[in-house]
mmCIF file of C-alpha atoms and ligand atoms in Angstrom:
data_model
loop_
_atom_site.group_PDB
_atom_site.id
_atom_site.type_symbol
_atom_site.label_atom_id
_atom_site.label_comp_id
_atom_site.label_asym_id
_atom_site.label_seq_id
_atom_site.Cartn_x
_atom_site.Cartn_y
_atom_site.Cartn_z
ATOM 1 C CA MET A 1 39.536 -8.324 -13.488
ATOM 2 C CA THR A 2 41.454 -10.609 -15.826
ATOM 3 C CA GLU A 3 40.241 -13.748 -17.565
ATOM 4 C CA GLY A 4 43.277 -15.871 -16.730
ATOM 5 C CA SER A 5 47.026 -15.924 -16.952
ATOM 6 C CA PHE A 6 49.162 -17.651 -19.531
ATOM 7 C CA ASP A 7 52.790 -18.422 -20.254
ATOM 8 C CA VAL A 8 52.243 -17.101 -23.766
ATOM 9 C CA VAL A 9 49.463 -15.130 -25.425
ATOM 10 C CA VAL A 10 49.707 -15.498 -29.204
ATOM 11 C CA VAL A 11 48.073 -12.697 -31.185
ATOM 12 C CA GLY A 12 47.000 -13.975 -34.606
ATOM 13 C CA ALA A 13 46.042 -17.482 -35.758
ATOM 14 C CA GLY A 14 47.594 -17.637 -39.200
ATOM 15 C CA PRO A 15 50.247 -20.287 -39.845
ATOM 16 C CA ALA A 16 52.822 -18.405 -37.736
ATOM 17 C CA GLY A 17 50.605 -18.103 -34.654
ATOM 18 C CA LEU A 18 49.071 -21.585 -34.894
ATOM 19 C CA SER A 19 52.404 -23.287 -35.452
ATOM 20 C CA ALA A 20 53.905 -21.445 -32.483
ATOM 21 C CA ALA A 21 50.946 -22.273 -30.259
ATOM 22 C CA LEU A 22 50.997 -25.972 -31.212
ATOM 23 C CA ASN A 23 54.657 -26.277 -30.330
ATOM 24 C CA LEU A 24 54.228 -24.269 -27.130
ATOM 25 C CA ALA A 25 51.382 -26.539 -26.026
ATOM 26 C CA ARG A 26 53.594 -29.516 -26.743
ATOM 27 C CA ALA A 27 56.245 -27.874 -24.551
ATOM 28 C CA ARG A 28 53.585 -27.902 -21.798
ATOM 29 C CA ARG A 29 53.196 -24.131 -21.886
ATOM 30 C CA ARG A 30 49.815 -22.596 -21.103
ATOM 31 C CA VAL A 31 49.069 -20.816 -24.336
ATOM 32 C CA LEU A 32 46.148 -18.668 -25.450
ATOM 33 C CA VAL A 33 45.601 -17.720 -29.093
ATOM 34 C CA LEU A 34 43.540 -14.603 -29.787
ATOM 35 C CA ASP A 35 42.514 -14.079 -33.390
ATOM 36 C CA SER A 36 40.254 -11.647 -35.236
ATOM 37 C CA ASN A 37 39.812 -14.334 -37.942
ATOM 38 C CA ARG A 38 40.351 -12.052 -40.935
ATOM 39 C CA PRO A 39 42.990 -13.918 -42.937
ATOM 40 C CA ARG A 40 44.574 -11.894 -45.735
ATOM 41 C CA ASN A 41 44.666 -14.933 -48.036
ATOM 42 C CA ALA A 42 40.906 -15.598 -47.805
ATOM 43 C CA ALA A 43 40.576 -14.086 -51.299
ATOM 44 C CA THR A 44 42.074 -17.209 -52.824
ATOM 45 C CA LEU A 45 40.593 -20.703 -53.152
ATOM 46 C CA LYS A 46 43.913 -22.556 -53.341
ATOM 47 C CA SER A 47 47.168 -22.187 -51.473
ATOM 48 C CA HIS A 48 50.319 -23.531 -53.055
ATOM 49 C CA GLY A 49 53.726 -24.664 -51.886
ATOM 50 C CA TYR A 50 52.926 -25.930 -48.383
ATOM 51 C CA LEU A 51 54.535 -29.350 -48.114
ATOM 52 C CA SER A 52 51.897 -32.114 -48.058
ATOM 53 C CA ARG A 53 49.086 -29.548 -48.580
ATOM 54 C CA ASP A 54 49.862 -28.096 -52.026
ATOM 55 C CA GLY A 55 46.603 -26.724 -53.464
ATOM 56 C CA ILE A 56 44.661 -26.726 -50.184
ATOM 57 C CA SER A 57 42.100 -24.003 -49.454
ATOM 58 C CA PRO A 58 43.669 -21.501 -47.045
ATOM 59 C CA LEU A 59 40.628 -21.669 -44.769
ATOM 60 C CA GLU A 60 40.877 -25.472 -44.622
ATOM 61 C CA LEU A 61 44.558 -25.193 -43.682
ATOM 62 C CA ARG A 62 43.679 -22.866 -40.794
ATOM 63 C CA LYS A 63 40.843 -25.153 -39.700
ATOM 64 C CA LEU A 64 43.178 -28.168 -39.623
ATOM 65 C CA GLY A 65 45.714 -26.148 -37.649
ATOM 66 C CA ARG A 66 43.147 -25.046 -35.113
ATOM 67 C CA GLU A 67 41.794 -28.566 -34.671
ATOM 68 C CA GLU A 68 45.288 -29.887 -34.002
ATOM 69 C CA LEU A 69 45.932 -27.101 -31.500
ATOM 70 C CA GLU A 70 42.660 -27.411 -29.627
ATOM 71 C CA ALA A 71 43.280 -31.125 -29.010
ATOM 72 C CA TYR A 72 45.813 -30.034 -26.362
ATOM 73 C CA PRO A 73 44.483 -29.112 -22.901
ATOM 74 C CA GLU A 74 47.336 -26.596 -22.525
ATOM 75 C CA ALA A 75 45.955 -24.551 -25.454
ATOM 76 C CA SER A 76 42.956 -22.279 -25.838
ATOM 77 C CA TYR A 77 41.675 -20.182 -28.709
ATOM 78 C CA GLU A 78 39.317 -17.205 -28.803
ATOM 79 C CA LYS A 79 37.963 -15.452 -31.860
ATOM 80 C CA ILE A 80 38.425 -11.866 -30.751
ATOM 81 C CA ALA A 81 40.539 -8.883 -31.807
ATOM 82 C CA VAL A 82 43.263 -7.646 -29.489
ATOM 83 C CA SER A 83 42.973 -3.905 -28.889
ATOM 84 C CA THR A 84 45.972 -3.214 -26.616
ATOM 85 C CA ILE A 85 49.007 -4.833 -25.067
ATOM 86 C CA GLU A 86 50.476 -3.141 -22.015
ATOM 87 C CA ARG A 87 53.375 -3.975 -19.783
ATOM 88 C CA SER A 88 52.538 -5.103 -16.229
ATOM 89 C CA GLU A 89 54.589 -6.033 -13.199
ATOM 90 C CA ASP A 90 54.949 -9.696 -14.204
ATOM 91 C CA GLY A 91 54.661 -9.440 -17.946
ATOM 92 C CA PHE A 92 51.837 -8.057 -20.049
ATOM 93 C CA VAL A 93 48.125 -7.340 -20.003
ATOM 94 C CA VAL A 94 46.514 -8.208 -23.312
ATOM 95 C CA THR A 95 43.106 -6.626 -23.837
ATOM 96 C CA ALA A 96 40.558 -7.898 -26.350
ATOM 97 C CA GLY A 97 37.022 -6.504 -26.317
ATOM 98 C CA ALA A 98 35.883 -6.367 -22.686
ATOM 99 C CA LYS A 99 38.375 -9.072 -21.684
ATOM 100 C CA SER A 100 41.910 -8.819 -20.326
ATOM 101 C CA PHE A 101 44.473 -11.596 -20.078
ATOM 102 C CA LEU A 102 47.777 -11.775 -18.193
ATOM 103 C CA ALA A 103 50.736 -13.050 -20.172
ATOM 104 C CA ARG A 104 54.321 -13.785 -19.157
ATOM 105 C CA THR A 105 55.233 -13.408 -22.817
ATOM 106 C CA VAL A 106 53.459 -12.327 -25.995
ATOM 107 C CA LEU A 107 53.942 -13.528 -29.572
ATOM 108 C CA ILE A 108 52.851 -11.141 -32.298
ATOM 109 C CA ALA A 109 51.735 -12.987 -35.444
ATOM 110 C CA THR A 110 49.179 -10.673 -37.014
ATOM 111 C CA GLY A 111 50.557 -10.615 -40.548
ATOM 112 C CA LEU A 112 50.234 -7.737 -42.970
ATOM 113 C CA THR A 113 47.731 -5.657 -44.843
ATOM 114 C CA GLU A 114 48.186 -4.930 -48.551
ATOM 115 C CA VAL A 115 47.677 -1.494 -50.065
ATOM 116 C CA MET A 116 47.124 -1.913 -53.803
ATOM 117 C CA PRO A 117 47.132 0.513 -56.722
ATOM 118 C CA VAL A 118 43.517 1.705 -57.068
ATOM 119 C CA LEU A 119 41.773 -0.297 -59.838
ATOM 120 C CA PRO A 120 37.953 -0.552 -59.745
ATOM 121 C CA SER A 121 37.730 -4.253 -60.696
ATOM 122 C CA LEU A 122 40.701 -5.497 -58.704
ATOM 123 C CA ARG A 123 38.648 -7.308 -56.042
ATOM 124 C CA THR A 124 36.710 -9.185 -58.754
ATOM 125 C CA PHE A 125 39.844 -10.975 -59.898
ATOM 126 C CA TYR A 126 42.138 -10.858 -56.864
ATOM 127 C CA GLY A 127 42.970 -14.326 -55.622
ATOM 128 C CA THR A 128 41.795 -16.111 -58.791
ATOM 129 C CA SER A 129 43.566 -14.550 -61.797
ATOM 130 C CA VAL A 130 45.253 -11.585 -60.123
ATOM 131 C CA HIS A 131 47.765 -12.304 -57.377
ATOM 132 C CA SER A 132 50.545 -10.725 -55.355
ATOM 133 C CA CYS A 133 52.819 -13.665 -54.453
ATOM 134 C CA MET A 134 54.830 -15.044 -57.376
ATOM 135 C CA GLU A 135 56.258 -17.995 -55.463
ATOM 136 C CA CYS A 136 52.680 -18.943 -54.521
ATOM 137 C CA ASP A 137 50.832 -18.543 -57.821
ATOM 138 C CA ALA A 138 53.082 -17.887 -60.845
ATOM 139 C CA TYR A 139 53.574 -21.585 -61.676
ATOM 140 C CA GLU A 140 50.000 -21.702 -63.004
ATOM 141 C CA TYR A 141 50.925 -18.969 -65.552
ATOM 142 C CA ALA A 142 54.028 -20.613 -66.990
ATOM 143 C CA ASP A 143 54.730 -19.174 -70.473
ATOM 144 C CA ARG A 144 51.327 -17.429 -70.569
ATOM 145 C CA PRO A 145 50.747 -13.684 -71.217
ATOM 146 C CA ILE A 146 50.896 -11.958 -67.847
ATOM 147 C CA ALA A 147 51.180 -8.490 -66.319
ATOM 148 C CA LEU A 148 53.064 -7.029 -63.416
ATOM 149 C CA ILE A 149 51.346 -3.900 -62.066
ATOM 150 C CA GLY A 150 52.820 -1.638 -59.420
ATOM 151 C CA GLU A 151 53.934 1.813 -58.432
ATOM 152 C CA THR A 152 57.079 1.087 -56.443
ATOM 153 C CA ASP A 153 60.641 1.482 -57.656
ATOM 154 C CA ASP A 154 61.527 -2.206 -57.261
ATOM 155 C CA LEU A 155 59.369 -3.214 -60.245
ATOM 156 C CA ALA A 156 62.387 -4.087 -62.428
ATOM 157 C CA PHE A 157 63.623 -6.502 -59.749
ATOM 158 C CA ARG A 158 60.148 -8.026 -59.447
ATOM 159 C CA ALA A 159 59.787 -8.291 -63.213
ATOM 160 C CA THR A 160 63.095 -10.146 -63.444
ATOM 161 C CA LEU A 161 61.854 -12.557 -60.801
ATOM 162 C CA LEU A 162 58.516 -13.024 -62.555
ATOM 163 C CA SER A 163 60.256 -13.696 -65.903
ATOM 164 C CA GLN A 164 61.358 -17.015 -64.375
ATOM 165 C CA TRP A 165 57.771 -18.187 -64.973
ATOM 166 C CA SER A 166 56.902 -16.335 -68.201
ATOM 167 C CA SER A 167 58.788 -13.990 -70.491
ATOM 168 C CA ASP A 168 55.492 -12.969 -72.120
ATOM 169 C CA LEU A 169 55.413 -10.286 -69.480
ATOM 170 C CA ILE A 170 54.448 -6.616 -69.590
ATOM 171 C CA VAL A 171 55.329 -4.374 -66.658
ATOM 172 C CA PHE A 172 52.721 -1.653 -66.024
ATOM 173 C CA THR A 173 54.180 1.233 -64.015
ATOM 174 C CA ASN A 174 50.823 3.069 -63.870
ATOM 175 C CA GLY A 175 52.812 6.153 -64.814
ATOM 176 C CA VAL A 176 54.300 6.170 -61.311
ATOM 177 C CA ALA A 177 57.060 3.589 -60.812
ATOM 178 C CA GLU A 178 60.557 4.461 -62.048
ATOM 179 C CA ILE A 179 62.373 1.946 -64.240
ATOM 180 C CA SER A 180 65.817 3.056 -65.402
ATOM 181 C CA ALA A 181 66.953 2.802 -69.043
ATOM 182 C CA ALA A 182 69.535 0.186 -68.000
ATOM 183 C CA ASP A 183 66.888 -1.911 -66.244
ATOM 184 C CA GLU A 184 64.549 -1.604 -69.214
ATOM 185 C CA THR A 185 67.300 -2.835 -71.552
ATOM 186 C CA ALA A 186 68.035 -5.779 -69.233
ATOM 187 C CA LEU A 187 64.328 -6.641 -69.093
ATOM 188 C CA ALA A 188 64.022 -6.397 -72.885
ATOM 189 C CA ALA A 189 66.823 -8.965 -73.171
ATOM 190 C CA ARG A 190 64.515 -11.328 -71.275
ATOM 191 C CA GLY A 191 61.587 -10.509 -73.553
ATOM 192 C CA VAL A 192 59.890 -8.290 -70.956
ATOM 193 C CA THR A 193 58.392 -4.933 -72.038
ATOM 194 C CA VAL A 194 57.533 -1.850 -69.997
ATOM 195 C CA GLU A 195 54.247 0.079 -70.349
ATOM 196 C CA ARG A 196 54.234 3.523 -68.742
ATOM 197 C CA ARG A 197 50.718 4.707 -69.610
ATOM 198 C CA PRO A 198 48.421 4.886 -66.556
ATOM 199 C CA VAL A 199 46.208 1.869 -65.903
ATOM 200 C CA ALA A 200 42.458 2.551 -65.693
ATOM 201 C CA ASP A 201 41.186 -0.913 -64.745
ATOM 202 C CA LEU A 202 41.373 -4.647 -65.240
ATOM 203 C CA ALA A 203 39.242 -6.278 -67.944
ATOM 204 C CA GLY A 204 37.751 -9.729 -67.673
ATOM 205 C CA ASP A 205 34.789 -12.045 -67.753
ATOM 206 C CA ARG A 206 33.605 -15.197 -66.008
ATOM 207 C CA THR A 207 36.769 -17.029 -67.003
ATOM 208 C CA GLY A 208 38.915 -14.440 -65.219
ATOM 209 C CA LEU A 209 41.252 -11.683 -66.293
ATOM 210 C CA THR A 210 41.419 -11.005 -70.027
ATOM 211 C CA GLY A 211 43.414 -7.775 -70.142
ATOM 212 C CA VAL A 212 44.681 -4.567 -68.633
ATOM 213 C CA THR A 213 42.812 -1.410 -69.688
ATOM 214 C CA LEU A 214 44.808 1.803 -69.979
ATOM 215 C CA SER A 215 43.530 5.314 -69.343
ATOM 216 C CA ASP A 216 43.382 6.006 -73.103
ATOM 217 C CA GLY A 217 40.932 3.094 -73.486
ATOM 218 C CA GLU A 218 43.247 0.509 -75.025
ATOM 219 C CA THR A 219 43.012 -2.962 -73.473
ATOM 220 C CA ILE A 220 46.177 -5.057 -73.624
ATOM 221 C CA PRO A 221 45.302 -8.783 -73.539
ATOM 222 C CA ARG A 222 46.681 -10.658 -70.507
ATOM 223 C CA GLU A 223 45.602 -13.917 -68.864
ATOM 224 C CA GLY A 224 46.924 -13.192 -65.398
ATOM 225 C CA ALA A 225 48.397 -10.337 -63.390
ATOM 226 C CA PHE A 226 50.654 -9.909 -60.397
ATOM 227 C CA MET A 227 50.214 -6.810 -58.289
ATOM 228 C CA ARG A 228 52.971 -5.164 -56.323
ATOM 229 C CA PRO A 229 51.187 -4.028 -53.142
ATOM 230 C CA VAL A 230 52.710 -1.837 -50.484
ATOM 231 C CA TYR A 231 52.728 -3.896 -47.294
ATOM 232 C CA ALA A 232 51.761 -2.536 -43.889
ATOM 233 C CA PRO A 233 51.871 -4.711 -40.751
ATOM 234 C CA LYS A 234 48.826 -4.492 -38.465
ATOM 235 C CA LEU A 235 50.365 -3.309 -35.227
ATOM 236 C CA ASP A 236 48.124 -0.529 -33.858
ATOM 237 C CA TYR A 237 47.208 -2.654 -30.860
ATOM 238 C CA ALA A 238 50.890 -2.935 -29.895
ATOM 239 C CA ALA A 239 51.661 0.790 -30.213
ATOM 240 C CA GLY A 240 52.074 1.196 -26.437
ATOM 241 C CA LEU A 241 55.021 -1.209 -26.448
ATOM 242 C CA GLU A 242 57.030 1.063 -28.769
ATOM 243 C CA LEU A 243 58.540 -1.902 -30.625
ATOM 244 C CA HIS A 244 61.300 -1.221 -33.138
ATOM 245 C CA VAL A 245 60.123 -1.429 -36.742
ATOM 246 C CA ASP A 246 62.007 -1.195 -40.038
ATOM 247 C CA ALA A 247 61.427 1.222 -42.924
ATOM 248 C CA ASP A 248 58.474 -0.918 -44.114
ATOM 249 C CA GLY A 249 56.896 -0.895 -40.649
ATOM 250 C CA CYS A 250 57.756 -4.562 -40.095
ATOM 251 C CA LEU A 251 58.851 -5.649 -36.630
ATOM 252 C CA VAL A 252 62.594 -5.873 -36.144
ATOM 253 C CA THR A 253 63.764 -9.034 -34.379
ATOM 254 C CA ASP A 254 67.141 -10.348 -33.301
ATOM 255 C CA GLY A 255 66.931 -13.163 -35.864
ATOM 256 C CA SER A 256 65.539 -15.469 -33.183
ATOM 257 C CA THR A 257 62.033 -13.924 -33.062
ATOM 258 C CA ARG A 258 62.809 -11.657 -30.066
ATOM 259 C CA THR A 259 61.629 -8.072 -30.615
ATOM 260 C CA SER A 260 63.208 -4.976 -29.071
ATOM 261 C CA VAL A 261 61.017 -5.438 -25.958
ATOM 262 C CA PRO A 262 62.009 -8.357 -23.696
ATOM 263 C CA GLY A 263 59.161 -10.845 -23.456
ATOM 264 C CA VAL A 264 57.605 -9.816 -26.778
ATOM 265 C CA TYR A 265 58.285 -12.068 -29.779
ATOM 266 C CA ALA A 266 57.204 -11.865 -33.399
ATOM 267 C CA ALA A 267 56.885 -14.333 -36.261
ATOM 268 C CA GLY A 268 55.497 -14.521 -39.777
ATOM 269 C CA ASP A 269 54.616 -11.732 -42.174
ATOM 270 C CA SER A 270 54.583 -9.069 -39.409
ATOM 271 C CA THR A 271 58.348 -9.339 -39.269
ATOM 272 C CA SER A 272 59.408 -9.238 -42.872
ATOM 273 C CA PRO A 273 58.437 -7.986 -46.298
ATOM 274 C CA GLY A 274 59.246 -11.421 -47.748
ATOM 275 C CA PRO A 275 59.207 -14.176 -48.682
ATOM 276 C CA GLN A 276 55.586 -14.146 -47.569
ATOM 277 C CA GLN A 277 54.586 -17.780 -47.686
ATOM 278 C CA LEU A 278 52.567 -20.065 -45.477
ATOM 279 C CA ILE A 279 55.373 -22.525 -44.852
ATOM 280 C CA VAL A 280 57.847 -19.734 -44.078
ATOM 281 C CA ALA A 281 55.412 -18.247 -41.544
ATOM 282 C CA ALA A 282 54.717 -21.661 -40.008
ATOM 283 C CA GLY A 283 58.459 -22.306 -39.721
ATOM 284 C CA ALA A 284 58.974 -18.958 -38.026
ATOM 285 C CA GLY A 285 56.183 -19.800 -35.583
ATOM 286 C CA GLY A 286 57.819 -23.099 -34.722
ATOM 287 C CA ARG A 287 61.105 -21.310 -34.156
ATOM 288 C CA ALA A 288 59.427 -18.718 -31.931
ATOM 289 C CA ALA A 289 57.953 -21.479 -29.776
ATOM 290 C CA ALA A 290 61.352 -23.060 -29.148
ATOM 291 C CA ILE A 291 62.941 -19.690 -28.334
ATOM 292 C CA ILE A 292 60.125 -18.616 -25.984
ATOM 293 C CA ASN A 293 60.236 -21.944 -24.130
ATOM 294 C CA ARG A 294 63.992 -21.618 -23.609
ATOM 295 C CA ASP A 295 63.723 -17.974 -22.530
ATOM 296 C CA LEU A 296 60.985 -18.832 -20.008
ATOM 297 C CA LEU A 297 63.333 -21.426 -18.521
ATOM 298 C CA GLY A 298 66.084 -18.809 -18.401
ATOM 299 C CA ILE A 299 68.541 -20.917 -20.410
HETATM 300 C C1 FAD B 1 45.551 -13.643 -51.864
HETATM 301 C C2 FAD B 1 46.731 -14.328 -51.211
HETATM 302 C C3 FAD B 1 47.112 -15.597 -51.638
HETATM 303 C C4 FAD B 1 48.196 -16.237 -51.047
HETATM 304 N N1 FAD B 1 48.539 -17.476 -51.507
HETATM 305 C C5 FAD B 1 49.546 -18.129 -50.916
HETATM 306 C C6 FAD B 1 49.916 -19.440 -51.373
HETATM 307 O O1 FAD B 1 49.341 -19.980 -52.319
HETATM 308 N N2 FAD B 1 50.961 -20.044 -50.751
HETATM 309 C C7 FAD B 1 51.652 -19.460 -49.730
HETATM 310 O O2 FAD B 1 52.579 -20.081 -49.209
HETATM 311 N N3 FAD B 1 51.326 -18.225 -49.277
HETATM 312 C C8 FAD B 1 50.291 -17.549 -49.844
HETATM 313 N N4 FAD B 1 49.972 -16.292 -49.417
HETATM 314 C C9 FAD B 1 50.758 -15.685 -48.329
HETATM 315 C C10 FAD B 1 50.329 -16.261 -46.972
HETATM 316 O O3 FAD B 1 48.934 -16.185 -46.857
HETATM 317 C C11 FAD B 1 51.012 -15.481 -45.867
HETATM 318 O O4 FAD B 1 52.402 -15.456 -46.061
HETATM 319 C C12 FAD B 1 50.714 -16.139 -44.509
HETATM 320 O O5 FAD B 1 49.331 -16.246 -44.299
HETATM 321 C C13 FAD B 1 51.352 -15.344 -43.381
HETATM 322 O O6 FAD B 1 51.047 -15.958 -42.187
HETATM 323 P P1 FAD B 1 51.011 -15.150 -40.806
HETATM 324 O O7 FAD B 1 50.667 -16.176 -39.783
HETATM 325 O O8 FAD B 1 52.224 -14.338 -40.629
HETATM 326 O O9 FAD B 1 49.820 -14.094 -40.963
HETATM 327 P P2 FAD B 1 48.251 -14.248 -41.460
HETATM 328 O O10 FAD B 1 48.082 -15.578 -42.107
HETATM 329 O O11 FAD B 1 48.036 -13.034 -42.213
HETATM 330 O O12 FAD B 1 47.489 -14.293 -40.103
HETATM 331 C C14 FAD B 1 47.371 -13.164 -39.279
HETATM 332 C C15 FAD B 1 46.186 -13.352 -38.358
HETATM 333 O O13 FAD B 1 46.205 -12.302 -37.385
HETATM 334 C C16 FAD B 1 44.878 -11.889 -37.155
HETATM 335 N N5 FAD B 1 44.888 -10.544 -36.568
HETATM 336 C C17 FAD B 1 45.254 -9.374 -37.136
HETATM 337 N N6 FAD B 1 45.124 -8.353 -36.260
HETATM 338 C C18 FAD B 1 44.686 -8.912 -35.107
HETATM 339 C C19 FAD B 1 44.362 -8.381 -33.825
HETATM 340 N N7 FAD B 1 44.469 -7.079 -33.528
HETATM 341 N N8 FAD B 1 43.922 -9.233 -32.872
HETATM 342 C C20 FAD B 1 43.804 -10.573 -33.109
HETATM 343 N N9 FAD B 1 44.103 -11.114 -34.319
HETATM 344 C C21 FAD B 1 44.542 -10.300 -35.299
HETATM 345 C C22 FAD B 1 44.207 -11.968 -38.529
HETATM 346 O O14 FAD B 1 42.794 -12.075 -38.412
HETATM 347 C C23 FAD B 1 44.834 -13.265 -39.069
HETATM 348 O O15 FAD B 1 44.049 -14.380 -38.733
HETATM 349 C C24 FAD B 1 48.913 -15.614 -50.008
HETATM 350 C C25 FAD B 1 48.543 -14.335 -49.563
HETATM 351 C C26 FAD B 1 47.469 -13.686 -50.170
HETATM 352 C C27 FAD B 1 47.079 -12.312 -49.722
#
């Protein structure tokens, strides 16, 4: 027994999913958005860089998006987690809890999860004085003492990028990430130093981060930090579709939001390790809507 059939079931109501659904509704497509309502950016109070909404709370942005969407009779929204998507004769069966929905097409917009280096106090400061997205949050640290902490081998690249905002930058490899002698010399020319001792924790008080504490007990004063997480898209529910993913586990598309399975589309952070920004995800959602509408017409 299914709960209804739709032109498009959108999985995920972040900016990618909501933007797609809004434009699909406006294309007079019957669209259902299913969302577990666990936004990755809920840790922060302010979102930056979204045109006309710079500094808005991320939850307020989602609320505004949902209100705009739900004003359309073609659109519906349910707060529920999708557990499986299976192919059917005419499209797909999307299952969420005890409910199943028929979909001609499916848009995957479930974003990413972040796996961080293990630091006991990370959650205390994450989203306020510790961040992961430079484009989103580094402006507030212009010329201030900051840290870059990570364990991946692209830290030199990330440090160079971060030096655009502040050259008072120390890169903490946690004793794991490799930075070549040539990269270290190039970073030094920008005023950036590399610290290879393992990191024990973050230090801070009510005002926020005050330093990075090393395993030998020394605390190096810093006013803000950028983490380099390892990103992992949330795609367990779509495992049965056997979608093509890249080396990071992100969905591979044809550049026009079509995945390797006809009728399944993807937009937002699920498709790419960067740039991970609200406006980029919303743009991808809008693009997905236009492509899906055309494909449903067969043109
Ligand atoms: C702490 C933090 C701060 C950030 N600050 C900024 C900023 O200032 N500016 C900026 O531009 N970007 C910022 N970002 C990045 C931005 O949040 C993301 O790029 C953007 O949210 C990606 O949008 P999305 O729609 O692809 O995915 P998300 O916004 O991650 O939305 C995915 C949705 O899918 C849902 N979902 C997951 N699994 C399921 C399932 N099985 N069934 C149903 N629903 C599911 C989730 O609950 C979630 O609602 C920040 C990110 C973080 C982590």
